[in-house]
mmCIF file with all atom_site columns, C-alpha atoms in Angstrom:
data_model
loop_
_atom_site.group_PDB
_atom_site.id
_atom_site.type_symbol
_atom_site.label_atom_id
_atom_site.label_alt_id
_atom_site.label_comp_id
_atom_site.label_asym_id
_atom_site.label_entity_id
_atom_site.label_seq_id
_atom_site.pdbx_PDB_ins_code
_atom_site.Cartn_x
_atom_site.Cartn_y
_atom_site.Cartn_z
_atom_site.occupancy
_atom_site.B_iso_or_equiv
_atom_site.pdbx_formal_charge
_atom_site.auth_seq_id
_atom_site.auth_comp_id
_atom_site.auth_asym_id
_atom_site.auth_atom_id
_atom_site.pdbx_PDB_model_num
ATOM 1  C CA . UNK A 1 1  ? 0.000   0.000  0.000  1.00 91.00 ? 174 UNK A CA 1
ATOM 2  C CA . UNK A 1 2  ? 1.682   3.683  -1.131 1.00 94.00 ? 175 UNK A CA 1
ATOM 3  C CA . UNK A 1 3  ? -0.472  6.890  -0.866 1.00 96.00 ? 176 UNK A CA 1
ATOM 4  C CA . UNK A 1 4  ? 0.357   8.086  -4.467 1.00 97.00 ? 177 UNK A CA 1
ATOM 5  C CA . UNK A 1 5  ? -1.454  11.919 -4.041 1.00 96.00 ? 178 UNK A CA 1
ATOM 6  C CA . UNK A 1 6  ? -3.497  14.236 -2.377 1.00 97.00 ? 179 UNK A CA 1
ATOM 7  C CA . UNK A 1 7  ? -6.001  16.615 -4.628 1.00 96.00 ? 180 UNK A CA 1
ATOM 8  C CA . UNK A 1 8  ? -8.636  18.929 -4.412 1.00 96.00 ? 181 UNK A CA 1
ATOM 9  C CA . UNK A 1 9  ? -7.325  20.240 -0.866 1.00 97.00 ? 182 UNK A CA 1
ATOM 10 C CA . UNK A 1 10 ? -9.667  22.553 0.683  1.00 97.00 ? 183 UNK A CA 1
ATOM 11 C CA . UNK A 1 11 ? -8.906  24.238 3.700  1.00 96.00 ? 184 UNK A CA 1
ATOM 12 C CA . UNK A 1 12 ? -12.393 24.679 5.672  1.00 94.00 ? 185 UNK A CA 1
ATOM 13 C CA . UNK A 1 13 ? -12.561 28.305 8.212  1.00 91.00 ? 186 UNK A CA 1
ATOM 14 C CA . UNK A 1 14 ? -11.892 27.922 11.250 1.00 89.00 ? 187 UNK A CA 1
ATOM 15 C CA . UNK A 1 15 ? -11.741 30.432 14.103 1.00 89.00 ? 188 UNK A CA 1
ATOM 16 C CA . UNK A 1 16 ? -8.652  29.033 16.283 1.00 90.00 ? 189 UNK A CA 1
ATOM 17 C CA . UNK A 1 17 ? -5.413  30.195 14.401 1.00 90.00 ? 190 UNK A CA 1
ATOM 18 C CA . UNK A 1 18 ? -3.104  27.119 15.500 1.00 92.00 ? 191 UNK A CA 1
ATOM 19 C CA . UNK A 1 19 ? -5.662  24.224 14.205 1.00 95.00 ? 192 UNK A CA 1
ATOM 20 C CA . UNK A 1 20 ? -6.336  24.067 10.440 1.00 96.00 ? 193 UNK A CA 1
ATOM 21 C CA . UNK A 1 21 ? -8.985  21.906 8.971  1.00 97.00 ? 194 UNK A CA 1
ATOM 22 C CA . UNK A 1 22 ? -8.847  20.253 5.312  1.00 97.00 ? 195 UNK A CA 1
ATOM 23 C CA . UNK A 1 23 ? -10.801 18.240 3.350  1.00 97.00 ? 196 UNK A CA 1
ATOM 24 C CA . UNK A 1 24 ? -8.794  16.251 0.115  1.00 97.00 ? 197 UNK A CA 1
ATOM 25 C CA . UNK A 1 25 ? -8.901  13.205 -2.529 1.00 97.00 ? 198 UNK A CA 1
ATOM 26 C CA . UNK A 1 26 ? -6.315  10.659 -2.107 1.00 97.00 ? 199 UNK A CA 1
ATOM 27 C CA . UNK A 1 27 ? -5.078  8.899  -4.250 1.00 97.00 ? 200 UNK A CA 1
ATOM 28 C CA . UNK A 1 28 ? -3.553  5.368  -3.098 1.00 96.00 ? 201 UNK A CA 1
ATOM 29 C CA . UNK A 1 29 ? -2.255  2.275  -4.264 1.00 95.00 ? 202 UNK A CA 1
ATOM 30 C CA . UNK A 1 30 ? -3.097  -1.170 -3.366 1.00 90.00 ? 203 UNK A CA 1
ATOM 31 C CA . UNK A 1 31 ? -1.325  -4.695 -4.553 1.00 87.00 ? 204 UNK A CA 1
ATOM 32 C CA . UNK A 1 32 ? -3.189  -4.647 -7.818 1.00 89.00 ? 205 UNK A CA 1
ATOM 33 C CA . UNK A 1 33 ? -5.580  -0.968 -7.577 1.00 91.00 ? 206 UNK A CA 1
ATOM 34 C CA . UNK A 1 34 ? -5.482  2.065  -6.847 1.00 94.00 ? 207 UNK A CA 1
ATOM 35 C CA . UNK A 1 35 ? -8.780  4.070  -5.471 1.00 93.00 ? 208 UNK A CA 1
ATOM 36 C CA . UNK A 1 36 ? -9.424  7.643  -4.561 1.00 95.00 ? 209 UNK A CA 1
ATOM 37 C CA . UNK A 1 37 ? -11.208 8.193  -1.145 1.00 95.00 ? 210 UNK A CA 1
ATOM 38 C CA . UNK A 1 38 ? -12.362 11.416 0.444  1.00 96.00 ? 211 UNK A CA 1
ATOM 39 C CA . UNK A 1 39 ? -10.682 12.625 3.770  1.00 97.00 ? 212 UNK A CA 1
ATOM 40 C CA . UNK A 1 40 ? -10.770 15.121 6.355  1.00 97.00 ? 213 UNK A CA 1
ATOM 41 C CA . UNK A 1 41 ? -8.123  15.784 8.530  1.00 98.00 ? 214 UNK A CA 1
ATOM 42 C CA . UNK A 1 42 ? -6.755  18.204 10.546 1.00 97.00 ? 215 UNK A CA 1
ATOM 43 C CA . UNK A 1 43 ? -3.256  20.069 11.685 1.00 97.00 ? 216 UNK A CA 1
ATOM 44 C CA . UNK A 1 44 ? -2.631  21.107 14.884 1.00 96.00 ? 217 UNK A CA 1
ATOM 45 C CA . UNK A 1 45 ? 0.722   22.965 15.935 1.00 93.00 ? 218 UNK A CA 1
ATOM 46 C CA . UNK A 1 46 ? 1.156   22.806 19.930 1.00 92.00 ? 219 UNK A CA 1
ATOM 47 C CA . UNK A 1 47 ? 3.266   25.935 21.498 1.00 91.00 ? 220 UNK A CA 1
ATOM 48 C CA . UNK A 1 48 ? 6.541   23.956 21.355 1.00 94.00 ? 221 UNK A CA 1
ATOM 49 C CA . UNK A 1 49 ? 6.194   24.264 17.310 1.00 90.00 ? 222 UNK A CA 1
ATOM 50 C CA . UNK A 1 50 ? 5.275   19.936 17.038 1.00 94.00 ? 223 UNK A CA 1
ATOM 51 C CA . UNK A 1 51 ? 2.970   19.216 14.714 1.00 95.00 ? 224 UNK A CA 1
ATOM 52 C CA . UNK A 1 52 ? 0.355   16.457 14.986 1.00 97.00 ? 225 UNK A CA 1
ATOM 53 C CA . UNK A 1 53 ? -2.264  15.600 12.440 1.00 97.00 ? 226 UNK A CA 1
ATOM 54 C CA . UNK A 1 54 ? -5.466  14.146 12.976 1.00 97.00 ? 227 UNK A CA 1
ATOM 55 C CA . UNK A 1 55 ? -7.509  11.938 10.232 1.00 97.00 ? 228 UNK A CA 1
ATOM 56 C CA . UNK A 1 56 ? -10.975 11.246 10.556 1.00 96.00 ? 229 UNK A CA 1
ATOM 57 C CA . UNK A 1 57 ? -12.323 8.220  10.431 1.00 94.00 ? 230 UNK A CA 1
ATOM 58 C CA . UNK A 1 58 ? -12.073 6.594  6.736  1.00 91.00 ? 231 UNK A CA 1
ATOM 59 C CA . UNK A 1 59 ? -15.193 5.053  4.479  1.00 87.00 ? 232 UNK A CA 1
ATOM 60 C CA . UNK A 1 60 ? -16.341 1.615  5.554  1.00 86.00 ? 233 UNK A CA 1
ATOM 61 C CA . UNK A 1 61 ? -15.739 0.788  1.647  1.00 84.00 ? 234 UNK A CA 1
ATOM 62 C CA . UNK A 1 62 ? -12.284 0.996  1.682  1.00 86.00 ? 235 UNK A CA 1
ATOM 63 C CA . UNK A 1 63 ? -10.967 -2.919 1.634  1.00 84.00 ? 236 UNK A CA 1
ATOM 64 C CA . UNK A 1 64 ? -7.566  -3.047 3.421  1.00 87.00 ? 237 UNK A CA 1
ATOM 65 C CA . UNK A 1 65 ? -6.819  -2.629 7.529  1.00 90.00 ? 238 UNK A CA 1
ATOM 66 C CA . UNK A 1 66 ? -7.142  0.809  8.712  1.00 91.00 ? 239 UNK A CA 1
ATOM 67 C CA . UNK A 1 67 ? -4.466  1.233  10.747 1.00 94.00 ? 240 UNK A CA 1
ATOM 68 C CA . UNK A 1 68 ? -1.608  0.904  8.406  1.00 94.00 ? 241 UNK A CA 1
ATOM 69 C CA . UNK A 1 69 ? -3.802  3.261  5.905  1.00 94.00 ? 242 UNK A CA 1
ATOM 70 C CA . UNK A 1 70 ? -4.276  5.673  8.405  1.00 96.00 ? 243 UNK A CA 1
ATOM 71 C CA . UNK A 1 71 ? -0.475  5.880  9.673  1.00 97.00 ? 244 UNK A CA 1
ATOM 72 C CA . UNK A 1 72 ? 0.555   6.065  6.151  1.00 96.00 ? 245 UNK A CA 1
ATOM 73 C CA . UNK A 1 73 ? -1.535  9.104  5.142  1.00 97.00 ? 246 UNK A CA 1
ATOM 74 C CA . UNK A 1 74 ? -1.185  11.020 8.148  1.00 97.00 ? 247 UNK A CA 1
ATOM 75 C CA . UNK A 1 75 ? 2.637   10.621 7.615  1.00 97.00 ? 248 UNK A CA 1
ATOM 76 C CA . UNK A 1 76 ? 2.259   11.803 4.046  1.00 98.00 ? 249 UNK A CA 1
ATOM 77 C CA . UNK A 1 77 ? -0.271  15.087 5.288  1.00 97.00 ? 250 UNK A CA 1
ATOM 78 C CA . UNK A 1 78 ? 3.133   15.640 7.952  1.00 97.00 ? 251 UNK A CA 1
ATOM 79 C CA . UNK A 1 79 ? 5.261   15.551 5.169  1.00 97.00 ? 252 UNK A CA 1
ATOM 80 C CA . UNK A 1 80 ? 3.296   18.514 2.933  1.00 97.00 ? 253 UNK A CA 1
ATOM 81 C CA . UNK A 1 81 ? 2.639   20.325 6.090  1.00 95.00 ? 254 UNK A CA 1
ATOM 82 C CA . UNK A 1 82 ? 6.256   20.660 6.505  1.00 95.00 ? 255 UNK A CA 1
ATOM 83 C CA . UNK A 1 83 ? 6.854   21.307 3.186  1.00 96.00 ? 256 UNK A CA 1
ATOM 84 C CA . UNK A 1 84 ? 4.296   23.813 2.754  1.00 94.00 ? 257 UNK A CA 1
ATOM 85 C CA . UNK A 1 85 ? 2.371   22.059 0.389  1.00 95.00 ? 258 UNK A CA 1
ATOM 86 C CA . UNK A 1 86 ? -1.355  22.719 1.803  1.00 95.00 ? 259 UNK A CA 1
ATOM 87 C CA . UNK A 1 87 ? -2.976  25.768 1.119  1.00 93.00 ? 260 UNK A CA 1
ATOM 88 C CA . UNK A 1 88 ? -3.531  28.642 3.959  1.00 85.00 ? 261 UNK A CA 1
ATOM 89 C CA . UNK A 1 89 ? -6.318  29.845 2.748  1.00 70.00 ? 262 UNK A CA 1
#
């Protein structure tokens, strides 16, 4: 399992300037497929300047374990957060 992309970010408003909420596509590849699910998530940064994302739960009709899927997006979200991939506004 690789998470190949995320699209279609949208950041959603939020009134608490530290926590940023987004809503994406992405774009991942199983053994022999690849699907695109929808996924909301958020990014928090704590006063000590660490970052911790937050994925909401995934679809039901997503076939694979969760967990793995899960650690492997938010680790890819991290990544573009660092980067300053997602959008700020």
């Amino acid at each position: 399992m690789k998470v190949l992309e995320l699209h279609s970010i949208t950041k959603e408003d939020g009134y608490i300037y530290y926590i940023h909420h987004y809503k994406a596509m992405a774009r991942i590849e199983f053994l022999v497929s690849k699907i695109e699910v929808p996924i909301s998530f958020t990014v928090e940064m704590n006063p000590l300047g660490i970052r911790t994302v937050e994925l909401d739960p995934l679809p039901r009709s997503i076939d694979y374990p969760v967990l793995p899927l899960t650690k492997a997006l938010k680790e890819y979200i991290d990544i573009m957060a660092r980067d300053g991939k997602l959008p700020e506004t």
